[in-house]
CSV table of C-alpha atoms in Angstrom, one decimal:
chain,number,residue,atom,x,y,z
A,1,MET,CA,43.2,11.3,-32.2
A,2,LYS,CA,43.0,7.9,-30.1
A,3,LYS,CA,42.2,9.8,-27.2
A,4,ILE,CA,39.3,11.4,-28.6
A,5,ILE,CA,37.7,8.5,-29.4
A,6,LEU,CA,38.5,6.7,-26.3
A,7,PHE,CA,36.5,9.9,-24.1
A,8,SER,CA,33.8,10.1,-26.6
A,9,THR,CA,32.9,5.8,-26.2
A,10,CYS,CA,33.9,6.2,-22.3
A,11,SER,CA,31.3,9.2,-22.2
A,12,LEU,CA,28.2,7.7,-24.5
A,13,PHE,CA,28.8,4.8,-22.2
A,14,LEU,CA,28.5,6.7,-18.9
A,15,PHE,CA,25.8,9.1,-20.5
A,16,SER,CA,23.3,5.5,-21.6
A,17,LEU,CA,23.9,3.7,-18.2
A,18,PRO,CA,20.9,5.4,-16.3
A,19,VAL,CA,18.5,4.6,-19.5
A,20,PHE,CA,18.6,0.9,-19.1
A,21,ALA,CA,18.5,0.7,-15.1
A,22,LYS,CA,15.4,2.0,-14.4
A,23,PRO,CA,13.1,0.4,-11.7
A,24,ASP,CA,9.4,-1.2,-12.5
A,25,ILE,CA,7.4,-1.8,-9.9
A,26,GLN,CA,4.4,-4.1,-10.6
A,27,LEU,CA,1.2,-4.6,-7.7
A,28,LYS,CA,-0.5,-7.9,-7.4
A,29,LEU,CA,-4.0,-8.1,-5.1
A,30,GLU,CA,-5.6,-11.0,-3.8
A,31,SER,CA,-8.3,-11.1,-1.4
A,32,LYS,CA,-9.2,-14.3,0.7
A,33,LYS,CA,-12.2,-14.5,3.4
A,34,VAL,CA,-10.6,-15.6,6.7
A,35,ILE,CA,-12.2,-18.8,8.8
A,36,LYS,CA,-11.9,-19.8,12.1
A,37,LYS,CA,-10.8,-23.4,12.5
A,38,ASP,CA,-9.4,-24.9,16.0
A,39,ASN,CA,-8.0,-21.0,16.8
A,40,LYS,CA,-6.5,-20.5,13.9
A,41,GLU,CA,-6.9,-18.8,10.7
A,42,GLU,CA,-7.8,-20.1,7.6
A,43,PHE,CA,-8.3,-18.5,3.9
A,44,VAL,CA,-10.8,-19.6,1.5
A,45,ASP,CA,-12.3,-18.0,-1.9
A,46,ALA,CA,-13.9,-14.4,-0.8
A,47,SER,CA,-16.9,-14.5,-3.4
A,48,GLN,CA,-19.0,-15.8,-1.4
A,49,ALA,CA,-18.8,-13.3,1.4
A,50,LYS,CA,-21.7,-12.0,3.8
A,51,PRO,CA,-22.4,-9.6,6.5
A,52,GLY,CA,-19.9,-9.9,9.3
A,53,ASP,CA,-17.3,-12.0,7.0
A,54,ILE,CA,-13.6,-10.5,7.7
A,55,LEU,CA,-11.8,-10.2,4.2
A,56,LEU,CA,-7.5,-10.1,3.9
A,57,TYR,CA,-6.6,-8.4,0.8
A,58,THR,CA,-2.6,-8.8,0.5
A,59,ILE,CA,-0.8,-6.6,-1.9
A,60,THR,CA,2.6,-8.1,-3.1
A,61,VAL,CA,4.6,-5.0,-4.7
A,62,SER,CA,7.9,-5.9,-6.7
A,63,ASN,CA,10.6,-4.0,-8.4
A,64,LYS,CA,11.3,-6.1,-11.7
A,65,GLY,CA,13.4,-3.4,-12.7
A,66,ASP,CA,17.4,-3.1,-12.5
A,67,SER,CA,17.4,-0.5,-10.0
A,68,LYS,CA,16.2,0.5,-6.4
A,69,ALA,CA,13.1,2.2,-6.6
A,70,ILE,CA,12.6,5.3,-4.3
A,71,GLU,CA,9.1,6.3,-2.6
A,72,VAL,CA,6.9,3.8,-3.4
A,73,GLU,CA,3.4,4.4,-1.9
A,74,PRO,CA,0.8,1.3,-3.1
A,75,GLU,CA,-2.5,2.0,-2.1
A,76,GLY,CA,-4.9,-0.5,-1.4
A,77,ASP,CA,-9.1,0.0,-1.7
A,78,ILE,CA,-11.5,-0.5,1.6
A,79,PRO,CA,-14.6,-1.6,-0.4
A,80,LYS,CA,-17.9,-0.1,0.3
A,81,ASN,CA,-20.0,-2.1,2.8
A,82,THR,CA,-17.1,-2.8,4.9
A,83,VAL,CA,-15.0,-1.7,7.8
A,84,TYR,CA,-11.5,-1.6,8.2
A,85,VAL,CA,-10.1,-3.7,10.7
A,86,VAL,CA,-7.5,-2.0,13.3
A,87,GLU,CA,-4.4,-5.0,13.5
A,88,LYS,CA,-0.9,-4.0,14.8
A,89,ALA,CA,1.1,-2.1,12.3
A,90,ASP,CA,4.4,-2.2,10.6
A,91,ILE,CA,6.6,0.2,12.1
A,92,LYS,CA,9.0,0.1,9.2
A,93,TYR,CA,6.3,0.7,6.5
A,94,PRO,CA,3.9,3.1,8.1
A,95,GLN,CA,0.2,2.9,6.8
A,96,GLN,CA,-2.3,5.9,6.0
A,97,PHE,CA,-5.6,5.9,5.3
A,98,SER,CA,-8.1,8.3,3.3
A,99,ILE,CA,-11.5,9.0,3.7
A,100,ASP,CA,-12.0,10.7,0.3
A,101,GLY,CA,-11.4,8.5,-2.4
A,102,GLY,CA,-7.1,8.9,-2.1
A,103,LYS,CA,-7.2,12.4,-2.4
A,104,THR,CA,-5.3,13.0,1.0
A,105,TYR,CA,-4.0,10.3,3.4
A,106,PHE,CA,-3.4,10.7,7.4
A,107,ASP,CA,-2.2,8.4,9.8
A,108,LYS,CA,-5.8,8.9,11.5
A,109,PRO,CA,-8.1,10.9,9.5
A,110,THR,CA,-10.3,13.5,10.9
A,111,ILE,CA,-13.7,14.9,10.2
A,112,LYS,CA,-15.5,17.9,11.3
A,113,GLU,CA,-18.7,18.4,12.7
A,114,LYS,CA,-21.2,20.8,14.8
A,115,LYS,CA,-21.8,20.0,18.2
A,116,ASP,CA,-23.8,23.0,20.7
A,117,GLY,CA,-23.1,25.5,17.5
A,118,LYS,CA,-19.8,24.8,17.5
A,119,GLU,CA,-17.5,22.8,15.0
A,120,ILE,CA,-15.1,20.4,16.6
A,121,THR,CA,-12.7,18.0,14.8
A,122,LYS,CA,-12.3,14.5,15.7
A,123,ASP,CA,-11.2,10.9,14.6
A,124,ALA,CA,-13.2,9.5,11.4
A,125,PRO,CA,-15.0,6.4,12.2
A,126,LEU,CA,-13.3,3.4,10.5
A,127,ASP,CA,-16.4,3.2,8.9
A,128,ARG,CA,-15.4,6.1,6.5
A,129,TYR,CA,-12.0,4.8,5.4
A,130,ASN,CA,-11.7,3.6,2.2
A,131,LYS,CA,-8.4,3.7,1.0
A,132,ILE,CA,-4.9,2.4,2.5
A,133,LYS,CA,-1.1,3.2,1.7
A,134,TRP,CA,2.2,2.4,3.4
A,135,MET,CA,5.2,4.5,2.1
A,136,ILE,CA,8.0,2.5,1.3
A,137,LYS,CA,11.4,5.0,1.3
A,138,SER,CA,13.2,2.0,-1.1
A,139,LEU,CA,13.0,-1.3,-2.7
A,140,ASP,CA,15.5,-2.5,-4.0
A,141,ALA,CA,16.1,-3.9,-7.5
A,142,LYS,CA,14.3,-7.6,-7.9
A,143,LYS,CA,13.1,-7.5,-4.6
A,144,SER,CA,9.1,-7.3,-3.2
A,145,LEU,CA,7.3,-6.5,-0.4
A,146,ILE,CA,4.1,-7.9,1.1
A,147,PHE,CA,1.5,-6.2,2.7
A,148,LYS,CA,-1.9,-7.3,4.3
A,149,TYR,CA,-4.9,-5.6,5.5
A,150,LYS,CA,-8.2,-7.0,7.1
A,151,VAL,CA,-12.0,-5.7,6.5
A,152,LYS,CA,-15.1,-6.6,7.8
A,153,VAL,CA,-18.2,-6.8,5.6
A,154,LYS,CA,-21.3,-5.0,7.1
């Protein structure tokens, strides 16, 4: 009888453990206007941006949970009246872009156009990009990652 009770107690503990240990992904978005001063970038409030200004968006992805998160894909908007600014990408966390509001993502989105009566496919212009995302294979518990991207106000 004691063996059965001991086994039941252990089984209950093992099967209930995953219920308590789960990832908890939280995103924080910040935007700043980039100002060049003495060949260095400084960051100020972005609320008064005007055409020609560069804005820096920072997305902090945090796993506040107790277990590793798998296949996390944080997204950022590329607002209307802005153009994505191409910079060196982080190979560890590949980024993809959307031109259809996040329905589909590609490394380099393409568009179809008619030319001389034929349909051709070409790279979408940067001003058509409206979303960006990063692909994170896993994010350990209690860890955070920071992603940044820039846009230019039209």
